[in-house]
mmCIF file of C-alpha atoms (C1' of nucleotides) in Angstrom:
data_model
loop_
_atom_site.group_PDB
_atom_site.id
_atom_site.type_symbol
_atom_site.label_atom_id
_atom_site.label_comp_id
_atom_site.label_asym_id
_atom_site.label_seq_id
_atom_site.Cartn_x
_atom_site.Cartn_y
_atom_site.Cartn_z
ATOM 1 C CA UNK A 1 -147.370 -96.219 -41.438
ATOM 2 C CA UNK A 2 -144.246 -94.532 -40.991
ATOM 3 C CA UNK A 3 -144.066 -92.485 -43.634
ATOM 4 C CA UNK A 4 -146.757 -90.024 -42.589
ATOM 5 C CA UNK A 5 -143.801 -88.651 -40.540
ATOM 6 C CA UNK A 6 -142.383 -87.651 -42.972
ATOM 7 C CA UNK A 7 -145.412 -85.859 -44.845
ATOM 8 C CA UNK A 8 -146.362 -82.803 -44.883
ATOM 9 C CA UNK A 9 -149.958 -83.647 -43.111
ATOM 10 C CA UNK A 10 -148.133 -84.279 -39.922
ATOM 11 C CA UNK A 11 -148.287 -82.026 -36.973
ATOM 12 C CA UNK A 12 -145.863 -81.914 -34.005
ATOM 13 C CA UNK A 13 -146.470 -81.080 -30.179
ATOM 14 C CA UNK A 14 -144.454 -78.617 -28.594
ATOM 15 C CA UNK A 15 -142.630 -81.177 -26.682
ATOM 16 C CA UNK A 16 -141.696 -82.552 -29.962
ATOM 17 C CA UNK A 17 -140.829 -79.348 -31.861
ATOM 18 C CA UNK A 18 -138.798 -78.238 -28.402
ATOM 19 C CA UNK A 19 -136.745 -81.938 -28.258
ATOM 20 C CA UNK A 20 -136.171 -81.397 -32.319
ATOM 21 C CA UNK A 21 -134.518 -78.266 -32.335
ATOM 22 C CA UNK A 22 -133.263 -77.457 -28.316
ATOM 23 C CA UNK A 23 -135.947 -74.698 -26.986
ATOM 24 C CA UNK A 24 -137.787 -74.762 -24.095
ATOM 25 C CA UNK A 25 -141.738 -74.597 -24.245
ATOM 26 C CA UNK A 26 -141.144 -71.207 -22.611
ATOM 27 C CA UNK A 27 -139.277 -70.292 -25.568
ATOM 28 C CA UNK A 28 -142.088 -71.003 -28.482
ATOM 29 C CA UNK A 29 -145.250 -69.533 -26.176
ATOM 30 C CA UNK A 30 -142.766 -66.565 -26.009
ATOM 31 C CA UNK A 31 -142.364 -66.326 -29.932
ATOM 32 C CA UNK A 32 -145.775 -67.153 -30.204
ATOM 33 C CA UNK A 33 -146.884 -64.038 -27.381
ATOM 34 C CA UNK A 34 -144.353 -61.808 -29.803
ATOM 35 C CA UNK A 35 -146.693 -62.905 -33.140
ATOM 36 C CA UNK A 36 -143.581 -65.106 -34.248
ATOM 37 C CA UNK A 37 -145.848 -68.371 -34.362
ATOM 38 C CA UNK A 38 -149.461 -68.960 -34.383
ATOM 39 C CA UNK A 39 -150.029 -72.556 -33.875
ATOM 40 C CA UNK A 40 -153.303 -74.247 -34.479
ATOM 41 C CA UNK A 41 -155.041 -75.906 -31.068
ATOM 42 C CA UNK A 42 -156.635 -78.942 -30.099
ATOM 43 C CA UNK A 43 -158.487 -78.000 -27.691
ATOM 44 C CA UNK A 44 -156.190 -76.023 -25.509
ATOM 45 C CA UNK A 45 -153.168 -77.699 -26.864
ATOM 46 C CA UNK A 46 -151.190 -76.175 -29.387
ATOM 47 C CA UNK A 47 -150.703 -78.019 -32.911
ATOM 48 C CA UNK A 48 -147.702 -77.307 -34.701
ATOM 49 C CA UNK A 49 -147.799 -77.431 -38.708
ATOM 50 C CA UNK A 50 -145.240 -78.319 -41.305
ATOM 51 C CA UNK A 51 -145.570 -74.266 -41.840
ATOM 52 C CA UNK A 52 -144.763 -73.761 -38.343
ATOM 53 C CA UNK A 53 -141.956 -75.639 -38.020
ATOM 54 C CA UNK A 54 -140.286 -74.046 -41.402
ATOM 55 C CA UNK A 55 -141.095 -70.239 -39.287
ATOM 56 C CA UNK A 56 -139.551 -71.788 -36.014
ATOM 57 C CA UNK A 57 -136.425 -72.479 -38.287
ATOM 58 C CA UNK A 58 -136.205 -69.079 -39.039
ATOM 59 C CA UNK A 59 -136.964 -67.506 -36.025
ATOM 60 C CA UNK A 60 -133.605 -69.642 -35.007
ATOM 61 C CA UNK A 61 -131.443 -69.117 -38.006
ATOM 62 C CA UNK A 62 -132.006 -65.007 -37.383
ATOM 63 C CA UNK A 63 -131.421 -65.575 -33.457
ATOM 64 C CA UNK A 64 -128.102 -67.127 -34.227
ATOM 65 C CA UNK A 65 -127.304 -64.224 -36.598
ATOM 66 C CA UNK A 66 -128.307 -62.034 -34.192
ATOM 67 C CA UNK A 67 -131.165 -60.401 -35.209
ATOM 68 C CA UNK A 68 -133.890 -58.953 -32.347
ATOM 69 C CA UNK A 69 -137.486 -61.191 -32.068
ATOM 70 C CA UNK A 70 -139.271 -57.870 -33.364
ATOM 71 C CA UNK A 71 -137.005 -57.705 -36.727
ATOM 72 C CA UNK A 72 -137.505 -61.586 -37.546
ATOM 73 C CA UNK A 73 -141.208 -60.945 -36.652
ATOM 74 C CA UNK A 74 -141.101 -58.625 -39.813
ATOM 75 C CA UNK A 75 -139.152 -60.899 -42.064
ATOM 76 C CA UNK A 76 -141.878 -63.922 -41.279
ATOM 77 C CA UNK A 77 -144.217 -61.633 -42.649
ATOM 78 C CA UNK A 78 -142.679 -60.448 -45.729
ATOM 79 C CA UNK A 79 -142.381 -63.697 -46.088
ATOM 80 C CA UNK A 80 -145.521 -64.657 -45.519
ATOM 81 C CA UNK A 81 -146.899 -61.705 -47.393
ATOM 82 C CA UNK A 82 -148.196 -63.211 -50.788
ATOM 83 C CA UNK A 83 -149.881 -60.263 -52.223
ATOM 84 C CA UNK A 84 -151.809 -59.024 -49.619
ATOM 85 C CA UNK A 85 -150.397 -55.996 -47.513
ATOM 86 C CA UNK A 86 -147.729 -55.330 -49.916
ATOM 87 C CA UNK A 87 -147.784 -51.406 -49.281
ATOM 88 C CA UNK A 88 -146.718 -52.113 -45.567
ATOM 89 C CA UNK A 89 -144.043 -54.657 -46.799
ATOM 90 C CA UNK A 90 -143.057 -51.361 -48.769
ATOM 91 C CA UNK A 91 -142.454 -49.418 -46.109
ATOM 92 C CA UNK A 92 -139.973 -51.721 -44.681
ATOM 93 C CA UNK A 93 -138.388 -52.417 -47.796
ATOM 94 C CA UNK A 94 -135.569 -49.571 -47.204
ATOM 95 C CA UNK A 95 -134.866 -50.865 -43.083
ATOM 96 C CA UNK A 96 -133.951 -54.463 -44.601
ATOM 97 C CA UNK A 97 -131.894 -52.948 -47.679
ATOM 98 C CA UNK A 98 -129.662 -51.422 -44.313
ATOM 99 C CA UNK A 99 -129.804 -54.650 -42.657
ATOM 100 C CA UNK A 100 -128.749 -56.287 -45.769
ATOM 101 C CA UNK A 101 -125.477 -53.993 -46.016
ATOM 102 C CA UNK A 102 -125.152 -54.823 -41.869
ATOM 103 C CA UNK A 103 -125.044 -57.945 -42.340
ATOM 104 C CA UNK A 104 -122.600 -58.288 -44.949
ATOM 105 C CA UNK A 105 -120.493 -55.903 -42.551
ATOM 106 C CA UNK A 106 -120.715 -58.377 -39.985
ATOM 107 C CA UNK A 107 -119.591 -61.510 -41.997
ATOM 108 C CA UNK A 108 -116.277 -59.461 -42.541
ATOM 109 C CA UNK A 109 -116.310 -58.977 -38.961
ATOM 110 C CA UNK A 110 -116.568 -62.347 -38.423
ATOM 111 C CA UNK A 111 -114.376 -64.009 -40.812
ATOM 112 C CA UNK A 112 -111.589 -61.076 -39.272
ATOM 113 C CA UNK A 113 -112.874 -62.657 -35.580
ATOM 114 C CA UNK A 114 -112.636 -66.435 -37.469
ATOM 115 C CA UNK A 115 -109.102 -65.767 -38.504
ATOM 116 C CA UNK A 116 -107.364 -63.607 -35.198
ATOM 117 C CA UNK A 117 -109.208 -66.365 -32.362
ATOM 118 C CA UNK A 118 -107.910 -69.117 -34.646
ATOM 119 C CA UNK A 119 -104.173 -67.562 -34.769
ATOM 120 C CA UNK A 120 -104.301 -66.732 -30.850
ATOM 121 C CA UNK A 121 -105.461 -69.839 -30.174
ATOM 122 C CA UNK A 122 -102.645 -71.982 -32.111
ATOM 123 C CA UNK A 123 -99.946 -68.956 -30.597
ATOM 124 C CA UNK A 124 -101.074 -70.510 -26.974
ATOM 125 C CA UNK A 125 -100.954 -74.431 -28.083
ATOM 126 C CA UNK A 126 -97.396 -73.942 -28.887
ATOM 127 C CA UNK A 127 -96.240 -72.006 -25.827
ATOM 128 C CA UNK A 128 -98.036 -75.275 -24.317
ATOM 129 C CA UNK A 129 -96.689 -77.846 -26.546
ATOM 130 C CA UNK A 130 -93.260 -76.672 -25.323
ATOM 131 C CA UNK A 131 -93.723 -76.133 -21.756
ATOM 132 C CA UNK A 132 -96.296 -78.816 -20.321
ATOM 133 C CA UNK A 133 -97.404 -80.878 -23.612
ATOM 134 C CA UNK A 134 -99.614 -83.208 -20.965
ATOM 135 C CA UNK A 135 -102.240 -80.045 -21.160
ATOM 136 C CA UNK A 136 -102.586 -80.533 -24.876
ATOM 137 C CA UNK A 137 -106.648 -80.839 -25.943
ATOM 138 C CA UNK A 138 -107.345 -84.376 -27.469
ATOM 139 C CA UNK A 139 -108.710 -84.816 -30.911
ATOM 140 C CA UNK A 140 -111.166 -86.561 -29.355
ATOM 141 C CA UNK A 141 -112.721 -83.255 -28.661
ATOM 142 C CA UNK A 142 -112.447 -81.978 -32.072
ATOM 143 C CA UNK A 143 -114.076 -85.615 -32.937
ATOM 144 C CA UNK A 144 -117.307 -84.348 -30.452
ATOM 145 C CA UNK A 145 -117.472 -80.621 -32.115
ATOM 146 C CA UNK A 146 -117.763 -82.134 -35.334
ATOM 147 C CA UNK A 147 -120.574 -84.870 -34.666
ATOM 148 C CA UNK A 148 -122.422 -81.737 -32.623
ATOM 149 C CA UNK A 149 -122.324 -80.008 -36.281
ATOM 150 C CA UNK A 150 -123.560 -82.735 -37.972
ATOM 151 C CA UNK A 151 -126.963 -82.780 -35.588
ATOM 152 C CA UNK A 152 -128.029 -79.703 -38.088
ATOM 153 C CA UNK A 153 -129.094 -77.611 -35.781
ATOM 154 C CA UNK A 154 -126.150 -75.786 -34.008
ATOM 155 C CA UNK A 155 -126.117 -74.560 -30.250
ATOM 156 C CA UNK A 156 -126.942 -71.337 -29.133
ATOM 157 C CA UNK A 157 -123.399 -68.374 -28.657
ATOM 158 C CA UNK A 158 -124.782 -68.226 -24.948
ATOM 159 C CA UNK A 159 -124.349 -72.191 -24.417
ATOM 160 C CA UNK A 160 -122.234 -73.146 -21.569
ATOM 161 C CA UNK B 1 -96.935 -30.950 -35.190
ATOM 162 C CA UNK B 2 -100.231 -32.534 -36.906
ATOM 163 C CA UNK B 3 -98.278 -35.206 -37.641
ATOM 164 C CA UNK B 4 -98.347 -36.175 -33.657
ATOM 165 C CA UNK B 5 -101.867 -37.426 -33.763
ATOM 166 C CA UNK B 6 -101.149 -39.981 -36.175
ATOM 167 C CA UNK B 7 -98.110 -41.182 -33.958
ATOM 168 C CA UNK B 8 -98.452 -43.955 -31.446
ATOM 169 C CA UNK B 9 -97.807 -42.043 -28.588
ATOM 170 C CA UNK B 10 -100.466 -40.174 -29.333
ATOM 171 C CA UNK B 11 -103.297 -40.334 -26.270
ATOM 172 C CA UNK B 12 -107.279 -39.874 -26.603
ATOM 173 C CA UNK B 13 -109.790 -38.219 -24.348
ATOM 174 C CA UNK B 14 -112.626 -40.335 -23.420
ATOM 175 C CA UNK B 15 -115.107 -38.125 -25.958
ATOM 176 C CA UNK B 16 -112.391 -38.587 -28.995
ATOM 177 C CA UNK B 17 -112.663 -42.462 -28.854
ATOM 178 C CA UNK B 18 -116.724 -42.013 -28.061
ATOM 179 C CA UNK B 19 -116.882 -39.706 -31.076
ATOM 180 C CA UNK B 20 -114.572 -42.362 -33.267
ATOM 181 C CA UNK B 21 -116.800 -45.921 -32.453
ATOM 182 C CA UNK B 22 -119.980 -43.844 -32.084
ATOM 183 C CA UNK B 23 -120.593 -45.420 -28.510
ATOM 184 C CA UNK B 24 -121.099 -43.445 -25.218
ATOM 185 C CA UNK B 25 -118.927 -42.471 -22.678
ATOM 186 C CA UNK B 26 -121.229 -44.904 -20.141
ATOM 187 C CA UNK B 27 -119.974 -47.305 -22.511
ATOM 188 C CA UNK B 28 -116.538 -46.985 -22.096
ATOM 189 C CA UNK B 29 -117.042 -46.759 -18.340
ATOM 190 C CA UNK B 30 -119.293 -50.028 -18.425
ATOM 191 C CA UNK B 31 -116.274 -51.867 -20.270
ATOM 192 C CA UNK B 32 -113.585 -50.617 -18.004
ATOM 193 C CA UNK B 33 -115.933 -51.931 -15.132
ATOM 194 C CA UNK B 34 -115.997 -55.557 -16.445
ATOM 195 C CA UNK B 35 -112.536 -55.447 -16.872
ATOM 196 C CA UNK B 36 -111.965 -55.079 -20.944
ATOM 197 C CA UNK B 37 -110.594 -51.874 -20.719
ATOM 198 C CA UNK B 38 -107.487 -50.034 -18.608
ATOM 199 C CA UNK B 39 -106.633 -46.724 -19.428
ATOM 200 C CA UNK B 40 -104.471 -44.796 -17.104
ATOM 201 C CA UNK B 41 -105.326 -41.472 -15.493
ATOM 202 C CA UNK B 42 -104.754 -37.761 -15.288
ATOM 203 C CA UNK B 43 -105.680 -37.091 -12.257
ATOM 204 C CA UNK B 44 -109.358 -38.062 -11.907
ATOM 205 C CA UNK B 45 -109.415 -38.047 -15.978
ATOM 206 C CA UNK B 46 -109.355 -41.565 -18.519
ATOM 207 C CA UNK B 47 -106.541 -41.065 -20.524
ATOM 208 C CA UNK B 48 -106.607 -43.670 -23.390
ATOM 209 C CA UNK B 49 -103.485 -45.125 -25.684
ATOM 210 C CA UNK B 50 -103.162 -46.256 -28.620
ATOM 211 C CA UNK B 51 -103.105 -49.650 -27.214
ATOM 212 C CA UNK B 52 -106.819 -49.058 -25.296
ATOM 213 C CA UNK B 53 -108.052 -47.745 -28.881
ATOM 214 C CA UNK B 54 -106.928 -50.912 -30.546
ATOM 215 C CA UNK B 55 -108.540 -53.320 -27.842
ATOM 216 C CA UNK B 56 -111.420 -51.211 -28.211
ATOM 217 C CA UNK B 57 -111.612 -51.800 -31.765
ATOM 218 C CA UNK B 58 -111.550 -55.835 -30.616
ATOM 219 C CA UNK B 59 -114.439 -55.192 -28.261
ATOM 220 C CA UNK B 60 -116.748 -53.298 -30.575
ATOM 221 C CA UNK B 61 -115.743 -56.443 -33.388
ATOM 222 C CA UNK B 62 -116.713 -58.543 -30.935
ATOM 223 C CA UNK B 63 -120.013 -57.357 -29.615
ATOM 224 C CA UNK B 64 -120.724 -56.855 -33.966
ATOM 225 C CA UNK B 65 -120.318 -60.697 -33.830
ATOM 226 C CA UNK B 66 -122.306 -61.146 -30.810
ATOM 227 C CA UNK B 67 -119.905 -62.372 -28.548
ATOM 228 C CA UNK B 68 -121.170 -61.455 -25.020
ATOM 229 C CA UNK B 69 -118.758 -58.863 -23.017
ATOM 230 C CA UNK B 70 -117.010 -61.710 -20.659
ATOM 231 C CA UNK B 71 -116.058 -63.609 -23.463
ATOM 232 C CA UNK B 72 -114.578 -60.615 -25.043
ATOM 233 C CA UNK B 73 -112.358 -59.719 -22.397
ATOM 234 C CA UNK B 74 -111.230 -63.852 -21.901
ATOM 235 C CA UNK B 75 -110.106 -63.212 -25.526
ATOM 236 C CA UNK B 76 -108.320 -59.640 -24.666
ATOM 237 C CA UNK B 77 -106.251 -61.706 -21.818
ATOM 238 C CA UNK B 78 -105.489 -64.402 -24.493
ATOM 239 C CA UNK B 79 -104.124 -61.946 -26.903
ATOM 240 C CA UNK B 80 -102.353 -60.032 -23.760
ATOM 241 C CA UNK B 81 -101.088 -63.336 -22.600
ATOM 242 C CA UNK B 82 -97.546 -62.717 -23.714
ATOM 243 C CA UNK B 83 -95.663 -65.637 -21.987
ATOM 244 C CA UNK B 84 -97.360 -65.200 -18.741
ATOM 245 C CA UNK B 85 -100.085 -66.921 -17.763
ATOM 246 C CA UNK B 86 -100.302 -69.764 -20.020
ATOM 247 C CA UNK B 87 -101.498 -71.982 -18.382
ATOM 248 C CA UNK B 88 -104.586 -70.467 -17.415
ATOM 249 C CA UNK B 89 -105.031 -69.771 -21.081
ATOM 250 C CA UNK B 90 -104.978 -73.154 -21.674
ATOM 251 C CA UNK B 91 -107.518 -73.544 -19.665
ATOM 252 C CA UNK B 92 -110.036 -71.611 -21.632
ATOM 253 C CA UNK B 93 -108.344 -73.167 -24.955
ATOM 254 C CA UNK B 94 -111.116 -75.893 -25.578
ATOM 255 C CA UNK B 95 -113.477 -73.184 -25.158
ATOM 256 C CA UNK B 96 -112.306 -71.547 -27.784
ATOM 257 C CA UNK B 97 -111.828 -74.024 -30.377
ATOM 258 C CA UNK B 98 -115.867 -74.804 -29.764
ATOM 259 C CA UNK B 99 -116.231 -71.305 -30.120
ATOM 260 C CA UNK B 100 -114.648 -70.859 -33.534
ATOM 261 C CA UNK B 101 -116.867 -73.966 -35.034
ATOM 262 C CA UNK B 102 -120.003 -71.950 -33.488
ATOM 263 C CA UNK B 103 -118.765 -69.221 -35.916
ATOM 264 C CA UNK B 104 -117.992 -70.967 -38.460
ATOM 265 C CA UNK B 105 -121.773 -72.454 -38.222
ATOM 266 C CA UNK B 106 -122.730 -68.144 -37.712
ATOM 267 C CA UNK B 107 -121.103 -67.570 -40.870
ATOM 268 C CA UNK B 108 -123.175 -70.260 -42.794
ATOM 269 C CA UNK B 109 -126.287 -68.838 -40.994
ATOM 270 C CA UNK B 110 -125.380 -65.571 -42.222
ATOM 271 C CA UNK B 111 -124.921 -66.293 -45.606
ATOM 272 C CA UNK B 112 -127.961 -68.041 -45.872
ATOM 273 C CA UNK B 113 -129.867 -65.403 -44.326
ATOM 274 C CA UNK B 114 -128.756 -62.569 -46.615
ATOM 275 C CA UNK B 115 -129.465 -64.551 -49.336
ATOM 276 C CA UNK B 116 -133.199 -65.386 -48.257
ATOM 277 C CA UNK B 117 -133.480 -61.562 -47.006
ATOM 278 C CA UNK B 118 -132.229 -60.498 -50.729
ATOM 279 C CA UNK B 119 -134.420 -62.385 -52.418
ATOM 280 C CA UNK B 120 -137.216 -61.357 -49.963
ATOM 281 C CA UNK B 121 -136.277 -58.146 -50.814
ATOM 282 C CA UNK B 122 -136.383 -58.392 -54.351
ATOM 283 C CA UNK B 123 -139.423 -60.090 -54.934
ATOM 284 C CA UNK B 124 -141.417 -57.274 -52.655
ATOM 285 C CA UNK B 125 -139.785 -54.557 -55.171
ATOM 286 C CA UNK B 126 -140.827 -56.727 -58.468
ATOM 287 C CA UNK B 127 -144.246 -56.354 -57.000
ATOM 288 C CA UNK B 128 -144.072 -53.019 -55.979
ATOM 289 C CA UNK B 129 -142.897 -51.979 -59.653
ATOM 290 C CA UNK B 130 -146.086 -53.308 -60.614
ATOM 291 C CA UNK B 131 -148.391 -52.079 -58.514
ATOM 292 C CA UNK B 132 -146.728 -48.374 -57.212
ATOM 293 C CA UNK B 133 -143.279 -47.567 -58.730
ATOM 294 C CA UNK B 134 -143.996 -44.181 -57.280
ATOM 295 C CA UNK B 135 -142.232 -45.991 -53.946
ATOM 296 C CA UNK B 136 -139.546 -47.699 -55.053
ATOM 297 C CA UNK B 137 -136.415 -46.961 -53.140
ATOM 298 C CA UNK B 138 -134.091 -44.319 -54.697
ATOM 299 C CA UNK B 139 -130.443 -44.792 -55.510
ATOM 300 C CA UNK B 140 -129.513 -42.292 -53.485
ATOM 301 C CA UNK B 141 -130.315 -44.473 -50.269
ATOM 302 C CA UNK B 142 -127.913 -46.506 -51.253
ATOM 303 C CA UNK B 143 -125.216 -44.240 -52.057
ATOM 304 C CA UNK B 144 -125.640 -43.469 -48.208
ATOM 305 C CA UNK B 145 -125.081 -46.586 -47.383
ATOM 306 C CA UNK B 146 -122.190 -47.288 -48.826
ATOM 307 C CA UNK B 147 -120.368 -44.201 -47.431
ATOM 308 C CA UNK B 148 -121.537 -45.175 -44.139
ATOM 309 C CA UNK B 149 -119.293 -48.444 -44.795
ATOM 310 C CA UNK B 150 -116.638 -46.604 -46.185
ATOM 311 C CA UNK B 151 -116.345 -44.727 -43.122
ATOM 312 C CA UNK B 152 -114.997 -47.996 -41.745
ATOM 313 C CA UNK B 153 -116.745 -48.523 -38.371
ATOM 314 C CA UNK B 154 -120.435 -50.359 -39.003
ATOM 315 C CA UNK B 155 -123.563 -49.394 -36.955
ATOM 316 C CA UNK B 156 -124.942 -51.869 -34.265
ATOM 317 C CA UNK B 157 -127.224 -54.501 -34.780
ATOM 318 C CA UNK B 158 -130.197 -52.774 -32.671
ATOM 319 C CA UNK B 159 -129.770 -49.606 -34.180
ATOM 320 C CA UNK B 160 -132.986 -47.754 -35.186
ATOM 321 C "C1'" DG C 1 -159.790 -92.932 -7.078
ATOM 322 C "C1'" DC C 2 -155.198 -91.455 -7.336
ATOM 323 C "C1'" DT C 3 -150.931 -90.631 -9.295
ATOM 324 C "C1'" DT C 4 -148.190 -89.622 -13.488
ATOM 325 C "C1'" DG C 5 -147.393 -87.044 -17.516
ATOM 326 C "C1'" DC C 6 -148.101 -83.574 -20.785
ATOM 327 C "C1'" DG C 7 -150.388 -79.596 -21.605
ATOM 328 C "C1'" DT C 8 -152.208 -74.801 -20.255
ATOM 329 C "C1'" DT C 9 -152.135 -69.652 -18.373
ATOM 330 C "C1'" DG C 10 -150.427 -66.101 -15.420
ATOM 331 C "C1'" DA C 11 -146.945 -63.833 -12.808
ATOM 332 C "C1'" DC C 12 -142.692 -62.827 -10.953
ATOM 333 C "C1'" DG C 13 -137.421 -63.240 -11.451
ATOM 334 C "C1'" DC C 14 -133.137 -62.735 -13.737
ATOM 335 C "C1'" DT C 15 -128.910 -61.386 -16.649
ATOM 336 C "C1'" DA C 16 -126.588 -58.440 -20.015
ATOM 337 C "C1'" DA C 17 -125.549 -54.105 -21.547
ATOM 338 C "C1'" DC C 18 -126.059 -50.210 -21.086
ATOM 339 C "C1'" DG C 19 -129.385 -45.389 -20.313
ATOM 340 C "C1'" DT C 20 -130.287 -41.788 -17.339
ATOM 341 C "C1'" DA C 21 -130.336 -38.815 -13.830
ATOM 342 C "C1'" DA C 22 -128.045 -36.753 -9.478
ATOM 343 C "C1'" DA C 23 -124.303 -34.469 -7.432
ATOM 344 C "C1'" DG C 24 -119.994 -32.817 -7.713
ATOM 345 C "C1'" DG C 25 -114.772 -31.454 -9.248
ATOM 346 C "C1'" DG C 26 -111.529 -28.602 -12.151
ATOM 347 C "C1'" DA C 27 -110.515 -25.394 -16.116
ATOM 348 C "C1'" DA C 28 -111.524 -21.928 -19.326
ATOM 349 C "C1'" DT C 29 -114.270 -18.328 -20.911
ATOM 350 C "C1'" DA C 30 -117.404 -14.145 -20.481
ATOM 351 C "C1'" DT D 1 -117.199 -13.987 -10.197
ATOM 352 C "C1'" DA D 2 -120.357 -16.680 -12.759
ATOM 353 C "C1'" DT D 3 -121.350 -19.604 -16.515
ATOM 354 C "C1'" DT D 4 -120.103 -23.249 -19.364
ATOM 355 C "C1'" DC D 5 -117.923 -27.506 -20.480
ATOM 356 C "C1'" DC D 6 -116.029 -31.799 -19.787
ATOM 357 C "C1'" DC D 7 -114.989 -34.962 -16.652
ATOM 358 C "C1'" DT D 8 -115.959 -37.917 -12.463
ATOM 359 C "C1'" DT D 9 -118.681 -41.416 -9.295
ATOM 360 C "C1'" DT D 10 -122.907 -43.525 -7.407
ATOM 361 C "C1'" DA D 11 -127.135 -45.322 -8.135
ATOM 362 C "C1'" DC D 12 -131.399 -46.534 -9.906
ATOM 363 C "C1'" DG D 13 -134.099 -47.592 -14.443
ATOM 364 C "C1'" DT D 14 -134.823 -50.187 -18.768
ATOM 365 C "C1'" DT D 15 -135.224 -53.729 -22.522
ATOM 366 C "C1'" DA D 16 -134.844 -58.365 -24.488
ATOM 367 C "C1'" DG D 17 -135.355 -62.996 -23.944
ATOM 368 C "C1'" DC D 18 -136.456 -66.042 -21.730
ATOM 369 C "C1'" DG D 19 -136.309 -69.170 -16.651
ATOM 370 C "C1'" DT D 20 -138.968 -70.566 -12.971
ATOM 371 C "C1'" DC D 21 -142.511 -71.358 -10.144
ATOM 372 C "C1'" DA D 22 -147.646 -71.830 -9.039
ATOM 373 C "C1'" DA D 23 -151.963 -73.564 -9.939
ATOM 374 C "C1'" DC D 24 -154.868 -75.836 -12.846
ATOM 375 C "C1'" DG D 25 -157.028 -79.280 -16.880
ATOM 376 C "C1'" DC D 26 -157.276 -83.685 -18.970
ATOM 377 C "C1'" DA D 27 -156.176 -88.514 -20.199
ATOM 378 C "C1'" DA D 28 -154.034 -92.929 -19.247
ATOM 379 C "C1'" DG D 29 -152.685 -96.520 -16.263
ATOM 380 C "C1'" DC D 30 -152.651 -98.975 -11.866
#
DNA sequence: GCTTGCGTTGACGCTAACGTAAAGGGAATA
DNA sequence: TATTCCCTTTACGTTAGCGTCAACGCAAGC
């Protein structure tokens, strides 16, 4: 039935997990060769979990934040870090206090960035509205922006 | 007059503005080189204004959001876009707009990532209380962290 | 039996953003 | 005069995060 989809039992591909959320296979053997992911197999074929996909959110929540592959590596594990190696979780405890405070810094910075490219950019449309009005953007691209955000999961900064 | 480096005409060696930002003088260099930055010369010698200073203070914003360096400078020529070259601003202008929903999405990210990394963070230190209070972080690591904020200009992301 | 499709493991390539020497030019100081 | 700085340019090196083959395995369908 098509319910087990939606249940926690289910496992994914890569090709599935890649289509879902925009990565190449490249991408997840890389996490995976950087001890982001560690997929099940069949065989030789990798089996994704319910777990697995919940990490691979992560892994792209802290890229889009802009955290390194080696820092989110170390947040997976405190994560995953239950009451096991809680001493080593210790002696990272202080690094993510900073990275706490640096991140905070940078949603100032971007708000401030939010606030100057959205003032720029409505300084150029009226210089255009009064001199060639033609080259005005259509909502119609706002329309696609929106629908893009509504996907969930948001393109990469690097996109083209 | 002390009161002359405060003033606008006031002019900075390469190693003041290095010293300010906490970036290298290869830096600088690199930037000028992809076009972000212009000061004039002294003979063979940078010689930067108060006007480089503030468009360095864009960049280094910029690269704290995670915008790469080309994109920075396309937003440098947007602000410096006067009455000039519009319409080759309004060529990049739908660019833009994506961009600023892509940070608006960011800023969610990074909200929800502090919060995760907080609570992370917390429930680590509940255990460690238990278990070995004698390495609990003290206050005064915090202290130092908030005077590095207060001295305005944040650390990079990939700082060790 | 042969192609098609999805999977695998190397291995090499590539871009961004600098780091790091190498080699040298002026100016001030000892 | 020699050393010491600070500056310059040129050029090669480095790291992260994948992209892009190449060569192979296996299963299904024609």
């Amino acid at each position: 039935m098509l319910a087990e989809l939606r249940r926690p039992e289910r496992t994914f591909t890569i090709r599935q997990l890649c289509q879902e959320f925009k990565v190449t296979p490249r991408a997840l053997r890389f996490y995976e060769d950087k001890g982001l992911l560690a997929p099940s197999r069949d065989g030789m074929n990798r089996v994704y979990s319910y777990k697995d996909r919940a990490r691979l959110q992560l892994i792209l929540r802290g890229k889009r934040v802009g955290l390194p592959l080696a820092e989110i590596r170390e947040i997976l594990e405190l994560y995953g870090a239950e009451d096991g190696p809680v001493m080593q979780s210790a002696h990272s405890l202080k690094r993510f206090r900073h990275r706490i405070v640096e991140m905070e810094q940078q949603r100032e910075d971007l708000d401030q960035a939010i606030i100057e490219l959205k003032s720029a950019c409505e300084r150029i449309e009226k210089q255009l509205a009064e001199v060639r009005p033609d080259l005005l953007p259509r909502a119609e691209d706002y329309d696609q922006m929106l629908r893009a955000r509504l996907d969930g999961h948001s393109y990469p900064l690097s996109a083209k």
